[in-house]
Amino acid sequence: MRQVLDTVWQRRGASWLWDEEARNTVCSAGEVWSLRQFLQAAVPSANGWPDDLPSNGGQTLVVAGLEGSLDLLAPDQGETWLGDTIKRAILSFQDGYGGEAALIFWMPQGQGRLRVQASTDAVYWLCDAPHRGQQLDFGRLLWGEANEYPQEIRLREGAKAAGLFHLRIT
C-alpha cells in the first residue's frame, strides 16, 4: 500500500485514524463530533454542514463512534449500514465542502481491526465478539475496491501507520 508522509490528510479527503499523536495534531478532545452528530448533519433536511469545521483552523471534522457502532451490528447489517448510511454521509460531507475539507474517523482500536491484504491492498474490518472471526469488506463498501487509492498515513519516515487516507470517495 502506498504511504502518505505529508499532511494532506489533515486538510482533505477521508481518513480512518488510530494513532493518538496523529489525532492530536488536528484536534483537541472537545472538538470531536459523535457519530450521531455527523449523521444528523448529513441529512438533507437538517441544518446541514457548518460553515466552519471545529478542528484544524476550520479545515477538519473528527468523528468518533464508528467502530463501536460496527461492533453492535451483525456482519450483514454492518455491511449494509457501512455501504449505505456511512458512505452516503461521507459523500454528503465531500459535496458540502467541495472536497476541500478533511473528514477523520477516530478509531482508537483501528490498527488491530482494519486489516490490509498486502497482495491486493484490500481493506477489511475484523469483527469483534460476538461475531469474532468474521470480517466486513470495508474497502469495497466505502470506496468500491479502488484499492490503488487508499494510503497509509505515516507521521514520519519509518514510523508505523497512523491510519488510512483516501483523497476522494466516489
GROMACS .gro file of C-alpha atoms in nm:
model
  170
    1MET     CA    1   0.000   0.000   0.000
    2ARG     CA    2   0.123   0.347  -0.080
    3GLN     CA    3   0.211   0.579   0.204
    4VAL     CA    4   0.143   0.946   0.263
    5LEU     CA    5   0.406   1.132   0.466
    6ASP     CA    6   0.277   1.486   0.416
    7THR     CA    7  -0.016   1.647   0.594
    8VAL     CA    8  -0.274   1.641   0.312
    9TRP     CA    9  -0.490   1.403   0.520
   10GLN     CA   10  -0.532   1.686   0.775
   11ARG     CA   11  -0.695   1.915   0.517
   12ARG     CA   12  -0.871   1.697   0.258
   13GLY     CA   13  -1.022   1.356   0.199
   14ALA     CA   14  -1.143   1.089   0.438
   15SER     CA   15  -0.925   0.913   0.693
   16TRP     CA   16  -0.959   0.637   0.947
   17LEU     CA   17  -0.713   0.723   1.223
   18TRP     CA   18  -0.599   0.515   1.520
   19ASP     CA   19  -0.283   0.694   1.635
   20GLU     CA   20  -0.339   0.938   1.923
   21GLU     CA   21  -0.040   1.156   1.831
   22ALA     CA   22  -0.180   1.195   1.480
   23ARG     CA   23  -0.527   1.282   1.613
   24ASN     CA   24  -0.378   1.540   1.848
   25THR     CA   25  -0.218   1.718   1.552
   26VAL     CA   26  -0.562   1.809   1.416
   27CYS     CA   27  -0.794   1.845   1.714
   28SER     CA   28  -0.847   1.858   2.086
   29ALA     CA   29  -1.078   1.609   2.255
   30GLY     CA   30  -1.355   1.867   2.288
   31GLU     CA   31  -1.368   1.921   1.911
   32VAL     CA   32  -1.453   1.559   1.827
   33TRP     CA   33  -1.807   1.502   1.698
   34SER     CA   34  -2.009   1.195   1.785
   35LEU     CA   35  -2.115   0.967   1.504
   36ARG     CA   36  -2.473   1.077   1.576
   37GLN     CA   37  -2.384   1.446   1.518
   38PHE     CA   38  -2.210   1.354   1.194
   39LEU     CA   39  -2.504   1.152   1.063
   40GLN     CA   40  -2.752   1.423   1.161
   41ALA     CA   41  -2.554   1.688   0.970
   42ALA     CA   42  -2.559   1.462   0.663
   43VAL     CA   43  -2.940   1.450   0.649
   44PRO     CA   44  -3.052   1.674   0.358
   45SER     CA   45  -3.349   1.816   0.550
   46ALA     CA   46  -3.135   1.906   0.855
   47ASN     CA   47  -2.932   2.223   0.902
   48GLY     CA   48  -2.650   2.059   0.708
   49TRP     CA   49  -2.280   2.109   0.742
   50PRO     CA   50  -2.149   2.405   0.944
   51ASP     CA   51  -1.968   2.685   0.765
   52ASP     CA   52  -1.665   2.637   0.989
   53LEU     CA   53  -1.548   2.294   1.094
   54PRO     CA   54  -1.441   2.259   1.459
   55SER     CA   55  -1.078   2.150   1.408
   56ASN     CA   56  -0.754   2.239   1.238
   57GLY     CA   57  -0.840   2.600   1.162
   58GLY     CA   58  -1.183   2.512   1.023
   59GLN     CA   59  -1.049   2.252   0.778
   60THR     CA   60  -1.122   1.926   0.961
   61LEU     CA   61  -1.401   1.727   1.121
   62VAL     CA   62  -1.304   1.440   1.352
   63VAL     CA   63  -1.579   1.185   1.428
   64ALA     CA   64  -1.575   0.916   1.697
   65GLY     CA   65  -1.803   0.616   1.735
   66LEU     CA   66  -1.778   0.426   1.407
   67GLU     CA   67  -1.601   0.121   1.548
   68GLY     CA   68  -1.837   0.090   1.846
   69SER     CA   69  -2.136   0.111   1.615
   70LEU     CA   70  -1.995  -0.158   1.386
   71ASP     CA   71  -1.948  -0.385   1.689
   72LEU     CA   72  -2.318  -0.359   1.774
   73LEU     CA   73  -2.428  -0.488   1.434
   74ALA     CA   74  -2.426  -0.835   1.287
   75PRO     CA   75  -2.186  -0.853   0.991
   76ASP     CA   76  -2.461  -0.844   0.727
   77GLN     CA   77  -2.621  -0.543   0.898
   78GLY     CA   78  -2.279  -0.377   0.929
   79GLU     CA   79  -2.213  -0.419   0.558
   80THR     CA   80  -2.547  -0.264   0.467
   81TRP     CA   81  -2.501   0.024   0.712
   82LEU     CA   82  -2.143   0.099   0.602
   83GLY     CA   83  -2.225   0.078   0.231
   84ASP     CA   84  -2.544   0.284   0.254
   85THR     CA   85  -2.562   0.515   0.556
   86ILE     CA   86  -2.195   0.585   0.624
   87LYS     CA   87  -2.090   0.609   0.260
   88ARG     CA   88  -2.384   0.843   0.186
   89ALA     CA   89  -2.279   1.065   0.481
   90ILE     CA   90  -1.916   1.074   0.361
   91LEU     CA   91  -2.030   1.172   0.011
   92SER     CA   92  -2.254   1.443   0.159
   93PHE     CA   93  -1.958   1.580   0.356
   94GLN     CA   94  -1.735   1.582   0.047
   95ASP     CA   95  -2.004   1.757  -0.158
   96GLY     CA   96  -2.078   2.003   0.121
   97TYR     CA   97  -1.718   2.124   0.126
   98GLY     CA   98  -1.631   2.070  -0.238
   99GLY     CA   99  -1.358   1.822  -0.146
  100GLU     CA  100  -1.170   2.099   0.039
  101ALA     CA  101  -1.206   1.966   0.395
  102ALA     CA  102  -1.088   1.661   0.586
  103LEU     CA  103  -1.316   1.404   0.747
  104ILE     CA  104  -1.139   1.186   1.002
  105PHE     CA  105  -1.293   0.888   1.176
  106TRP     CA  106  -1.119   0.843   1.511
  107MET     CA  107  -1.089   0.467   1.565
  108PRO     CA  108  -0.856   0.402   1.861
  109GLN     CA  109  -0.871   0.024   1.805
  110GLY     CA  110  -0.843   0.056   1.427
  111GLN     CA  111  -0.487  -0.067   1.398
  112GLY     CA  112  -0.592  -0.409   1.521
  113ARG     CA  113  -0.929  -0.408   1.347
  114LEU     CA  114  -0.857  -0.275   0.997
  115ARG     CA  115  -0.658  -0.535   0.806
  116VAL     CA  116  -0.492  -0.463   0.474
  117GLN     CA  117  -0.436  -0.761   0.248
  118ALA     CA  118  -0.082  -0.697   0.124
  119SER     CA  119  -0.121  -0.865  -0.216
  120THR     CA  120  -0.427  -0.664  -0.323
  121ASP     CA  121  -0.441  -0.367  -0.080
  122ALA     CA  122  -0.800  -0.470   0.000
  123VAL     CA  123  -0.909  -0.341   0.342
  124TYR     CA  124  -1.120  -0.548   0.581
  125TRP     CA  125  -1.283  -0.470   0.916
  126LEU     CA  126  -1.233  -0.753   1.166
  127CYS     CA  127  -1.548  -0.808   1.369
  128ASP     CA  128  -1.537  -0.845   1.746
  129ALA     CA  129  -1.748  -1.055   1.983
  130PRO     CA  130  -2.000  -1.200   1.930
  131HIS     CA  131  -1.901  -1.213   1.560
  132ARG     CA  132  -1.526  -1.260   1.608
  133GLY     CA  133  -1.368  -1.437   1.314
  134GLN     CA  134  -1.590  -1.263   1.059
  135GLN     CA  135  -1.497  -0.956   0.861
  136LEU     CA  136  -1.652  -0.678   0.655
  137ASP     CA  137  -1.515  -0.585   0.315
  138PHE     CA  138  -1.451  -0.228   0.433
  139GLY     CA  139  -1.276  -0.103   0.118
  140ARG     CA  140  -1.530  -0.246  -0.125
  141LEU     CA  141  -1.816  -0.099   0.074
  142LEU     CA  142  -1.670   0.251   0.108
  143TRP     CA  143  -1.452   0.304  -0.198
  144GLY     CA  144  -1.567   0.029  -0.430
  145GLU     CA  145  -1.245  -0.169  -0.448
  146ALA     CA  146  -1.044   0.124  -0.583
  147ASN     CA  147  -0.757  -0.026  -0.385
  148GLU     CA  148  -0.487   0.182  -0.550
  149TYR     CA  149  -0.623   0.494  -0.384
  150PRO     CA  150  -0.610   0.443  -0.007
  151GLN     CA  151  -0.277   0.524   0.153
  152GLU     CA  152  -0.125   0.453   0.492
  153ILE     CA  153  -0.075   0.770   0.695
  154ARG     CA  154   0.280   0.793   0.831
  155LEU     CA  155   0.379   1.078   1.063
  156ARG     CA  156   0.747   1.040   0.973
  157GLU     CA  157   0.972   0.816   0.769
  158GLY     CA  158   0.997   0.468   0.923
  159ALA     CA  159   0.707   0.520   1.165
  160LYS     CA  160   0.418   0.276   1.198
  161ALA     CA  161   0.099   0.351   1.012
  162ALA     CA  162  -0.120   0.602   1.199
  163GLY     CA  163  -0.428   0.538   0.987
  164LEU     CA  164  -0.562   0.512   0.633
  165PHE     CA  165  -0.629   0.805   0.400
  166HIS     CA  166  -0.844   0.825   0.087
  167LEU     CA  167  -0.842   1.152  -0.107
  168ARG     CA  168  -1.194   1.124  -0.250
  169ILE     CA  169  -1.463   0.859  -0.215
  170THR     CA  170  -1.678   0.820  -0.526
   0.00000   0.00000   0.00000
